[in-house]
């Protein structure tokens, strides 16, 4: 038994298949999006070549998995990684191997390491022109289709590469459109529309990563990360929208130095 979907493509896409057991029952599970309508059309159900005499949809069970969507550029794509998946694979494997029921979603990448990413993209690519962005990677379609619960943002390196100013993220109470901090603030504020009910309520948390170190551009990265951290702090403390928002920082920049005489001082590793 096979299930195909037609996404306005020339050829229907096979999304799931299953085998009949000895009692003539086939159970098929397939991965999809939330919907309020399911339409199934059957034809030529019973013949010498088609043994199905009846077809029943007993129930549709929505997965309890937390849907995570990763926004990013070539770092998220895994451009220089040996497997061309990069941190997506390690992150997914670490989460699932430690008992977390998660699903990476998005139109880019292969299952189960999907996301919303493209090499060479700046932050402003992820929001529309009416907000000052380019919209080439506008998140709206992915947010509506996949309805993620958690967003992970790993952007800014290409802004550094294009010598975009770090900050300030706001001037006279308005987000700046020409700085890394401003672009981050605009993107986060845009995504919160899928949290606060403007465009949806499924988004539960936004995780914003600091920019990873870049060779010969340490001072630029430091300045940008300082501004990004300020943006995240002010969102989380309610200083931007008037309400504490579920926006948290992921530090991929600050090094951790082990105390040189860690064990000699009778500290024990946990």
PDB file of C-alpha atoms in Angstrom:
ATOM      1  CA  UNK A   1       0.000   0.000   0.000  1.00  0.00           C
ATOM      2  CA  UNK A   2       1.386   3.414  -0.946  1.00  0.00           C
ATOM      3  CA  UNK A   3       0.326   7.000  -0.274  1.00  0.00           C
ATOM      4  CA  UNK A   4       1.162   9.778  -2.708  1.00  0.00           C
ATOM      5  CA  UNK A   5       0.585  13.505  -2.461  1.00  0.00           C
ATOM      6  CA  UNK A   6       0.268  15.993  -5.275  1.00  0.00           C
ATOM      7  CA  UNK A   7       2.091  19.256  -4.561  1.00  0.00           C
ATOM      8  CA  UNK A   8       1.344  20.787  -7.962  1.00  0.00           C
ATOM      9  CA  UNK A   9       4.269  18.853  -9.346  1.00  0.00           C
ATOM     10  CA  UNK A  10       4.334  16.928 -12.581  1.00  0.00           C
ATOM     11  CA  UNK A  11       4.690  13.660 -10.707  1.00  0.00           C
ATOM     12  CA  UNK A  12       2.967  12.789  -7.392  1.00  0.00           C
ATOM     13  CA  UNK A  13       5.361  12.375  -4.466  1.00  0.00           C
ATOM     14  CA  UNK A  14       5.467   9.090  -2.574  1.00  0.00           C
ATOM     15  CA  UNK A  15       5.347   9.921   1.138  1.00  0.00           C
ATOM     16  CA  UNK A  16       4.665   6.566   2.780  1.00  0.00           C
ATOM     17  CA  UNK A  17       4.113   2.912   2.147  1.00  0.00           C
ATOM     18  CA  UNK A  18       3.346  -0.201   4.157  1.00  0.00           C
ATOM     19  CA  UNK A  19       2.770  -3.932   3.897  1.00  0.00           C
ATOM     20  CA  UNK A  20      -0.433  -5.849   4.533  1.00  0.00           C
ATOM     21  CA  UNK A  21      -0.353  -8.398   7.330  1.00  0.00           C
ATOM     22  CA  UNK A  22      -1.906 -11.855   7.175  1.00  0.00           C
ATOM     23  CA  UNK A  23      -5.252 -10.439   8.278  1.00  0.00           C
ATOM     24  CA  UNK A  24      -5.276  -8.046   5.352  1.00  0.00           C
ATOM     25  CA  UNK A  25      -4.558  -4.964   7.463  1.00  0.00           C
ATOM     26  CA  UNK A  26      -2.018  -2.317   6.554  1.00  0.00           C
ATOM     27  CA  UNK A  27      -1.065   0.461   8.979  1.00  0.00           C
ATOM     28  CA  UNK A  28       0.706   3.426   7.416  1.00  0.00           C
ATOM     29  CA  UNK A  29       2.223   6.315   9.318  1.00  0.00           C
ATOM     30  CA  UNK A  30       3.483   9.352   7.501  1.00  0.00           C
ATOM     31  CA  UNK A  31       5.027  12.667   8.396  1.00  0.00           C
ATOM     32  CA  UNK A  32       3.100  15.793   7.517  1.00  0.00           C
ATOM     33  CA  UNK A  33       1.818  19.185   8.536  1.00  0.00           C
ATOM     34  CA  UNK A  34      -1.103  20.122  10.698  1.00  0.00           C
ATOM     35  CA  UNK A  35      -4.329  20.510   8.810  1.00  0.00           C
ATOM     36  CA  UNK A  36      -8.037  20.844   9.448  1.00  0.00           C
ATOM     37  CA  UNK A  37      -9.077  18.768   6.461  1.00  0.00           C
ATOM     38  CA  UNK A  38      -8.036  15.448   5.009  1.00  0.00           C
ATOM     39  CA  UNK A  39      -9.322  14.355   1.622  1.00  0.00           C
ATOM     40  CA  UNK A  40      -8.739  10.793   0.382  1.00  0.00           C
ATOM     41  CA  UNK A  41      -9.810   9.720  -3.065  1.00  0.00           C
ATOM     42  CA  UNK A  42      -9.868   6.017  -3.953  1.00  0.00           C
ATOM     43  CA  UNK A  43     -10.490   4.482  -7.343  1.00  0.00           C
ATOM     44  CA  UNK A  44     -10.405   0.910  -8.720  1.00  0.00           C
ATOM     45  CA  UNK A  45     -10.433  -0.391  -5.184  1.00  0.00           C
ATOM     46  CA  UNK A  46     -11.242  -3.996  -5.933  1.00  0.00           C
ATOM     47  CA  UNK A  47     -10.055  -6.002  -8.857  1.00  0.00           C
ATOM     48  CA  UNK A  48      -7.788  -8.930  -9.586  1.00  0.00           C
ATOM     49  CA  UNK A  49      -4.796  -6.614  -9.295  1.00  0.00           C
ATOM     50  CA  UNK A  50      -6.125  -4.604  -6.347  1.00  0.00           C
ATOM     51  CA  UNK A  51      -7.104  -6.742  -3.328  1.00  0.00           C
ATOM     52  CA  UNK A  52      -8.467  -3.863  -1.214  1.00  0.00           C
ATOM     53  CA  UNK A  53     -12.176  -4.389  -0.516  1.00  0.00           C
ATOM     54  CA  UNK A  54     -12.562  -1.613   2.026  1.00  0.00           C
ATOM     55  CA  UNK A  55     -10.640   1.424   3.129  1.00  0.00           C
ATOM     56  CA  UNK A  56     -11.118   3.145   6.486  1.00  0.00           C
ATOM     57  CA  UNK A  57      -9.319   6.042   8.116  1.00  0.00           C
ATOM     58  CA  UNK A  58      -9.679   5.132  11.763  1.00  0.00           C
ATOM     59  CA  UNK A  59      -7.932   8.096  13.328  1.00  0.00           C
ATOM     60  CA  UNK A  60      -5.357  10.771  12.666  1.00  0.00           C
ATOM     61  CA  UNK A  61      -2.880  11.163  15.512  1.00  0.00           C
ATOM     62  CA  UNK A  62      -0.799  14.297  15.674  1.00  0.00           C
ATOM     63  CA  UNK A  63       2.759  13.792  16.840  1.00  0.00           C
ATOM     64  CA  UNK A  64       3.708  15.077  20.290  1.00  0.00           C
ATOM     65  CA  UNK A  65       7.226  15.847  19.071  1.00  0.00           C
ATOM     66  CA  UNK A  66       8.533  19.354  19.533  1.00  0.00           C
ATOM     67  CA  UNK A  67       9.108  20.846  16.116  1.00  0.00           C
ATOM     68  CA  UNK A  68      12.405  22.683  15.821  1.00  0.00           C
ATOM     69  CA  UNK A  69      13.301  24.859  12.848  1.00  0.00           C
ATOM     70  CA  UNK A  70      16.887  26.030  12.413  1.00  0.00           C
ATOM     71  CA  UNK A  71      17.472  29.321  10.573  1.00  0.00           C
ATOM     72  CA  UNK A  72      20.912  29.820   9.141  1.00  0.00           C
ATOM     73  CA  UNK A  73      23.463  30.301   6.393  1.00  0.00           C
ATOM     74  CA  UNK A  74      26.315  28.068   5.202  1.00  0.00           C
ATOM     75  CA  UNK A  75      27.187  27.186   8.810  1.00  0.00           C
ATOM     76  CA  UNK A  76      23.773  25.603   9.306  1.00  0.00           C
ATOM     77  CA  UNK A  77      23.927  24.142   5.813  1.00  0.00           C
ATOM     78  CA  UNK A  78      27.224  22.494   6.726  1.00  0.00           C
ATOM     79  CA  UNK A  79      29.194  23.836   3.777  1.00  0.00           C
ATOM     80  CA  UNK A  80      32.630  22.958   5.107  1.00  0.00           C
ATOM     81  CA  UNK A  81      31.594  19.899   7.087  1.00  0.00           C
ATOM     82  CA  UNK A  82      32.697  16.486   5.855  1.00  0.00           C
ATOM     83  CA  UNK A  83      29.099  15.268   5.767  1.00  0.00           C
ATOM     84  CA  UNK A  84      27.644  18.579   4.463  1.00  0.00           C
ATOM     85  CA  UNK A  85      25.168  18.503   7.338  1.00  0.00           C
ATOM     86  CA  UNK A  86      27.286  20.210   9.986  1.00  0.00           C
ATOM     87  CA  UNK A  87      25.935  20.801  13.469  1.00  0.00           C
ATOM     88  CA  UNK A  88      22.389  19.814  12.480  1.00  0.00           C
ATOM     89  CA  UNK A  89      23.223  16.110  12.638  1.00  0.00           C
ATOM     90  CA  UNK A  90      25.098  16.292  15.944  1.00  0.00           C
ATOM     91  CA  UNK A  91      22.409  18.455  17.524  1.00  0.00           C
ATOM     92  CA  UNK A  92      19.581  16.186  16.374  1.00  0.00           C
ATOM     93  CA  UNK A  93      21.427  13.012  17.362  1.00  0.00           C
ATOM     94  CA  UNK A  94      22.367  14.393  20.786  1.00  0.00           C
ATOM     95  CA  UNK A  95      18.784  15.449  21.478  1.00  0.00           C
ATOM     96  CA  UNK A  96      17.137  12.220  20.359  1.00  0.00           C
ATOM     97  CA  UNK A  97      19.781   9.958  21.902  1.00  0.00           C
ATOM     98  CA  UNK A  98      19.136  11.644  25.246  1.00  0.00           C
ATOM     99  CA  UNK A  99      15.417  10.993  25.148  1.00  0.00           C
ATOM    100  CA  UNK A 100      14.102  14.260  23.722  1.00  0.00           C
ATOM    101  CA  UNK A 101      11.168  13.789  21.341  1.00  0.00           C
ATOM    102  CA  UNK A 102      11.981  16.385  18.670  1.00  0.00           C
ATOM    103  CA  UNK A 103      11.562  16.801  14.952  1.00  0.00           C
ATOM    104  CA  UNK A 104      13.651  19.127  12.764  1.00  0.00           C
ATOM    105  CA  UNK A 105      11.378  20.757  10.188  1.00  0.00           C
ATOM    106  CA  UNK A 106      11.810  22.968   7.148  1.00  0.00           C
ATOM    107  CA  UNK A 107      12.011  22.915   3.375  1.00  0.00           C
ATOM    108  CA  UNK A 108      15.825  22.670   3.254  1.00  0.00           C
ATOM    109  CA  UNK A 109      17.998  19.644   3.919  1.00  0.00           C
ATOM    110  CA  UNK A 110      17.170  15.974   4.093  1.00  0.00           C
ATOM    111  CA  UNK A 111      15.075  14.231   6.737  1.00  0.00           C
ATOM    112  CA  UNK A 112      15.633  14.126   9.673  1.00  0.00           C
ATOM    113  CA  UNK A 113      18.008  17.116   9.574  1.00  0.00           C
ATOM    114  CA  UNK A 114      15.758  19.656   7.894  1.00  0.00           C
ATOM    115  CA  UNK A 115      15.687  23.392   8.466  1.00  0.00           C
ATOM    116  CA  UNK A 116      15.364  26.821   6.850  1.00  0.00           C
ATOM    117  CA  UNK A 117      18.813  27.795   5.589  1.00  0.00           C
ATOM    118  CA  UNK A 118      20.870  28.792   2.577  1.00  0.00           C
ATOM    119  CA  UNK A 119      24.537  29.615   2.105  1.00  0.00           C
ATOM    120  CA  UNK A 120      25.549  33.251   1.812  1.00  0.00           C
ATOM    121  CA  UNK A 121      22.440  34.711   3.449  1.00  0.00           C
ATOM    122  CA  UNK A 122      22.387  37.791   5.641  1.00  0.00           C
ATOM    123  CA  UNK A 123      19.895  38.298   8.471  1.00  0.00           C
ATOM    124  CA  UNK A 124      17.671  40.622   6.435  1.00  0.00           C
ATOM    125  CA  UNK A 125      16.969  37.814   3.945  1.00  0.00           C
ATOM    126  CA  UNK A 126      14.689  36.186   6.525  1.00  0.00           C
ATOM    127  CA  UNK A 127      12.077  38.939   6.793  1.00  0.00           C
ATOM    128  CA  UNK A 128      10.047  40.804   4.149  1.00  0.00           C
ATOM    129  CA  UNK A 129      10.717  44.077   2.360  1.00  0.00           C
ATOM    130  CA  UNK A 130       8.028  45.962   4.268  1.00  0.00           C
ATOM    131  CA  UNK A 131      10.193  45.478   7.352  1.00  0.00           C
ATOM    132  CA  UNK A 132      13.351  46.506   5.523  1.00  0.00           C
ATOM    133  CA  UNK A 133      14.464  43.019   4.550  1.00  0.00           C
ATOM    134  CA  UNK A 134      15.214  41.449   1.199  1.00  0.00           C
ATOM    135  CA  UNK A 135      12.780  38.589   1.799  1.00  0.00           C
ATOM    136  CA  UNK A 136      14.773  36.071  -0.253  1.00  0.00           C
ATOM    137  CA  UNK A 137      14.459  33.599   2.622  1.00  0.00           C
ATOM    138  CA  UNK A 138      11.267  35.025   4.136  1.00  0.00           C
ATOM    139  CA  UNK A 139      10.251  32.776   6.998  1.00  0.00           C
ATOM    140  CA  UNK A 140       6.481  33.255   6.662  1.00  0.00           C
ATOM    141  CA  UNK A 141       5.834  30.286   4.385  1.00  0.00           C
ATOM    142  CA  UNK A 142       7.854  27.918   6.538  1.00  0.00           C
ATOM    143  CA  UNK A 143       6.337  29.229   9.766  1.00  0.00           C
ATOM    144  CA  UNK A 144       2.795  28.726   8.476  1.00  0.00           C
ATOM    145  CA  UNK A 145       3.440  25.340   6.867  1.00  0.00           C
ATOM    146  CA  UNK A 146       5.569  23.605   9.490  1.00  0.00           C
ATOM    147  CA  UNK A 147       4.303  25.440  12.582  1.00  0.00           C
ATOM    148  CA  UNK A 148       7.509  25.003  14.609  1.00  0.00           C
ATOM    149  CA  UNK A 149       7.492  25.207  18.392  1.00  0.00           C
ATOM    150  CA  UNK A 150      11.136  26.245  18.689  1.00  0.00           C
ATOM    151  CA  UNK A 151      13.251  28.419  16.395  1.00  0.00           C
ATOM    152  CA  UNK A 152      17.052  28.349  16.445  1.00  0.00           C
ATOM    153  CA  UNK A 153      18.735  31.333  14.754  1.00  0.00           C
ATOM    154  CA  UNK A 154      22.383  31.079  13.707  1.00  0.00           C
ATOM    155  CA  UNK A 155      22.904  34.119  11.480  1.00  0.00           C
ATOM    156  CA  UNK A 156      25.210  37.110  11.187  1.00  0.00           C
ATOM    157  CA  UNK A 157      28.467  35.782   9.756  1.00  0.00           C
ATOM    158  CA  UNK A 158      27.671  37.038   6.259  1.00  0.00           C
ATOM    159  CA  UNK A 159      26.738  40.421   7.723  1.00  0.00           C
ATOM    160  CA  UNK A 160      30.215  40.496   9.244  1.00  0.00           C
ATOM    161  CA  UNK A 161      31.683  39.498   5.874  1.00  0.00           C
ATOM    162  CA  UNK A 162      29.848  42.445   4.278  1.00  0.00           C
ATOM    163  CA  UNK A 163      31.129  44.865   6.936  1.00  0.00           C
ATOM    164  CA  UNK A 164      27.665  45.631   8.299  1.00  0.00           C
ATOM    165  CA  UNK A 165      27.759  47.742  11.461  1.00  0.00           C
ATOM    166  CA  UNK A 166      27.144  45.959  14.755  1.00  0.00           C
ATOM    167  CA  UNK A 167      24.757  48.518  16.241  1.00  0.00           C
ATOM    168  CA  UNK A 168      22.921  50.224  17.644  1.00  0.00           C
ATOM    169  CA  UNK A 169      19.913  47.965  17.294  1.00  0.00           C
ATOM    170  CA  UNK A 170      17.507  50.864  17.809  1.00  0.00           C
ATOM    171  CA  UNK A 171      17.404  54.618  17.390  1.00  0.00           C
ATOM    172  CA  UNK A 172      14.659  56.855  18.768  1.00  0.00           C
ATOM    173  CA  UNK A 173      12.603  53.787  19.674  1.00  0.00           C
ATOM    174  CA  UNK A 174      12.770  52.244  16.180  1.00  0.00           C
ATOM    175  CA  UNK A 175      14.772  49.236  15.054  1.00  0.00           C
ATOM    176  CA  UNK A 176      17.649  50.139  12.763  1.00  0.00           C
ATOM    177  CA  UNK A 177      17.669  48.416   9.385  1.00  0.00           C
ATOM    178  CA  UNK A 178      21.369  48.899   8.646  1.00  0.00           C
ATOM    179  CA  UNK A 179      22.946  47.104  11.626  1.00  0.00           C
ATOM    180  CA  UNK A 180      23.385  43.506  12.735  1.00  0.00           C
ATOM    181  CA  UNK A 181      21.666  44.210  16.036  1.00  0.00           C
ATOM    182  CA  UNK A 182      18.778  45.947  14.291  1.00  0.00           C
ATOM    183  CA  UNK A 183      18.310  43.135  11.783  1.00  0.00           C
ATOM    184  CA  UNK A 184      18.317  40.594  14.618  1.00  0.00           C
ATOM    185  CA  UNK A 185      15.717  42.604  16.520  1.00  0.00           C
ATOM    186  CA  UNK A 186      13.490  42.919  13.439  1.00  0.00           C
ATOM    187  CA  UNK A 187      13.687  39.180  12.755  1.00  0.00           C
ATOM    188  CA  UNK A 188      12.904  38.216  16.353  1.00  0.00           C
ATOM    189  CA  UNK A 189      10.035  40.710  16.549  1.00  0.00           C
ATOM    190  CA  UNK A 190       8.665  39.345  13.256  1.00  0.00           C
ATOM    191  CA  UNK A 191       8.812  35.760  14.501  1.00  0.00           C
ATOM    192  CA  UNK A 192       6.985  36.664  17.696  1.00  0.00           C
ATOM    193  CA  UNK A 193       3.873  37.197  15.551  1.00  0.00           C
ATOM    194  CA  UNK A 194       3.623  33.394  15.507  1.00  0.00           C
ATOM    195  CA  UNK A 195       3.769  33.387  19.310  1.00  0.00           C
ATOM    196  CA  UNK A 196       1.513  36.256  20.357  1.00  0.00           C
ATOM    197  CA  UNK A 197      -1.509  35.359  18.226  1.00  0.00           C
ATOM    198  CA  UNK A 198      -1.003  37.827  15.381  1.00  0.00           C
ATOM    199  CA  UNK A 199      -0.155  35.025  12.949  1.00  0.00           C
ATOM    200  CA  UNK A 200      -0.315  32.029  15.264  1.00  0.00           C
ATOM    201  CA  UNK A 201       0.395  30.718  18.744  1.00  0.00           C
ATOM    202  CA  UNK A 202       2.461  27.602  18.068  1.00  0.00           C
ATOM    203  CA  UNK A 203       5.888  29.225  18.534  1.00  0.00           C
ATOM    204  CA  UNK A 204       7.037  28.663  22.103  1.00  0.00           C
ATOM    205  CA  UNK A 205      10.669  29.755  22.123  1.00  0.00           C
ATOM    206  CA  UNK A 206      13.279  31.558  20.016  1.00  0.00           C
ATOM    207  CA  UNK A 207      16.931  30.665  20.578  1.00  0.00           C
ATOM    208  CA  UNK A 208      19.385  33.235  19.186  1.00  0.00           C
ATOM    209  CA  UNK A 209      22.998  32.174  18.760  1.00  0.00           C
ATOM    210  CA  UNK A 210      25.983  34.449  19.058  1.00  0.00           C
ATOM    211  CA  UNK A 211      28.148  34.579  15.942  1.00  0.00           C
ATOM    212  CA  UNK A 212      30.996  32.075  16.019  1.00  0.00           C
ATOM    213  CA  UNK A 213      34.582  33.430  15.880  1.00  0.00           C
ATOM    214  CA  UNK A 214      35.750  34.567  12.447  1.00  0.00           C
ATOM    215  CA  UNK A 215      39.402  34.680  11.435  1.00  0.00           C
ATOM    216  CA  UNK A 216      40.874  38.203  11.373  1.00  0.00           C
ATOM    217  CA  UNK A 217      37.499  39.716  12.308  1.00  0.00           C
ATOM    218  CA  UNK A 218      37.493  39.171  16.064  1.00  0.00           C
ATOM    219  CA  UNK A 219      36.696  42.776  16.971  1.00  0.00           C
ATOM    220  CA  UNK A 220      33.762  42.904  14.530  1.00  0.00           C
ATOM    221  CA  UNK A 221      32.349  39.632  15.842  1.00  0.00           C
ATOM    222  CA  UNK A 222      32.739  40.789  19.430  1.00  0.00           C
ATOM    223  CA  UNK A 223      30.911  44.051  18.733  1.00  0.00           C
ATOM    224  CA  UNK A 224      28.105  42.259  16.876  1.00  0.00           C
ATOM    225  CA  UNK A 225      27.677  39.671  19.633  1.00  0.00           C
ATOM    226  CA  UNK A 226      27.518  42.383  22.265  1.00  0.00           C
ATOM    227  CA  UNK A 227      24.630  43.974  20.371  1.00  0.00           C
ATOM    228  CA  UNK A 228      22.875  40.643  19.718  1.00  0.00           C
ATOM    229  CA  UNK A 229      23.092  39.802  23.426  1.00  0.00           C
ATOM    230  CA  UNK A 230      21.562  43.186  24.252  1.00  0.00           C
ATOM    231  CA  UNK A 231      18.681  42.509  21.849  1.00  0.00           C
ATOM    232  CA  UNK A 232      17.964  39.100  23.376  1.00  0.00           C
ATOM    233  CA  UNK A 233      18.181  40.425  26.939  1.00  0.00           C
ATOM    234  CA  UNK A 234      15.805  43.293  26.240  1.00  0.00           C
ATOM    235  CA  UNK A 235      13.264  41.018  24.545  1.00  0.00           C
ATOM    236  CA  UNK A 236      13.391  38.514  27.400  1.00  0.00           C
ATOM    237  CA  UNK A 237      13.045  41.242  30.036  1.00  0.00           C
ATOM    238  CA  UNK A 238      10.074  42.859  28.293  1.00  0.00           C
ATOM    239  CA  UNK A 239      11.872  46.113  27.464  1.00  0.00           C
ATOM    240  CA  UNK A 240      10.998  45.945  23.752  1.00  0.00           C
ATOM    241  CA  UNK A 241       7.433  44.661  23.506  1.00  0.00           C
ATOM    242  CA  UNK A 242       6.272  45.463  27.027  1.00  0.00           C
ATOM    243  CA  UNK A 243       6.036  41.764  27.881  1.00  0.00           C
ATOM    244  CA  UNK A 244       8.782  39.253  28.746  1.00  0.00           C
ATOM    245  CA  UNK A 245       9.262  37.233  25.577  1.00  0.00           C
ATOM    246  CA  UNK A 246      10.509  33.616  25.232  1.00  0.00           C
ATOM    247  CA  UNK A 247      13.788  34.653  23.622  1.00  0.00           C
ATOM    248  CA  UNK A 248      17.030  33.145  24.931  1.00  0.00           C
ATOM    249  CA  UNK A 249      20.696  33.367  24.024  1.00  0.00           C
ATOM    250  CA  UNK A 250      22.952  30.510  22.928  1.00  0.00           C
ATOM    251  CA  UNK A 251      26.618  31.390  23.397  1.00  0.00           C
ATOM    252  CA  UNK A 252      28.747  29.937  20.602  1.00  0.00           C
ATOM    253  CA  UNK A 253      31.452  32.555  21.028  1.00  0.00           C
ATOM    254  CA  UNK A 254      32.738  32.809  24.592  1.00  0.00           C
ATOM    255  CA  UNK A 255      35.504  30.277  25.354  1.00  0.00           C
ATOM    256  CA  UNK A 256      35.524  28.229  28.523  1.00  0.00           C
ATOM    257  CA  UNK A 257      38.936  27.985  30.173  1.00  0.00           C
ATOM    258  CA  UNK A 258      39.438  25.128  32.573  1.00  0.00           C
ATOM    259  CA  UNK A 259      41.187  26.131  35.784  1.00  0.00           C
ATOM    260  CA  UNK A 260      44.828  25.051  35.333  1.00  0.00           C
ATOM    261  CA  UNK A 261      44.979  23.301  38.702  1.00  0.00           C
ATOM    262  CA  UNK A 262      41.390  22.079  38.649  1.00  0.00           C
ATOM    263  CA  UNK A 263      42.000  18.694  40.270  1.00  0.00           C
ATOM    264  CA  UNK A 264      44.853  19.855  42.463  1.00  0.00           C
ATOM    265  CA  UNK A 265      42.448  22.214  44.222  1.00  0.00           C
ATOM    266  CA  UNK A 266      40.247  19.206  45.101  1.00  0.00           C
ATOM    267  CA  UNK A 267      37.458  20.187  42.732  1.00  0.00           C
ATOM    268  CA  UNK A 268      35.774  17.081  41.364  1.00  0.00           C
ATOM    269  CA  UNK A 269      34.263  16.850  37.908  1.00  0.00           C
ATOM    270  CA  UNK A 270      30.516  16.224  38.026  1.00  0.00           C
TER     271      UNK A 270
END
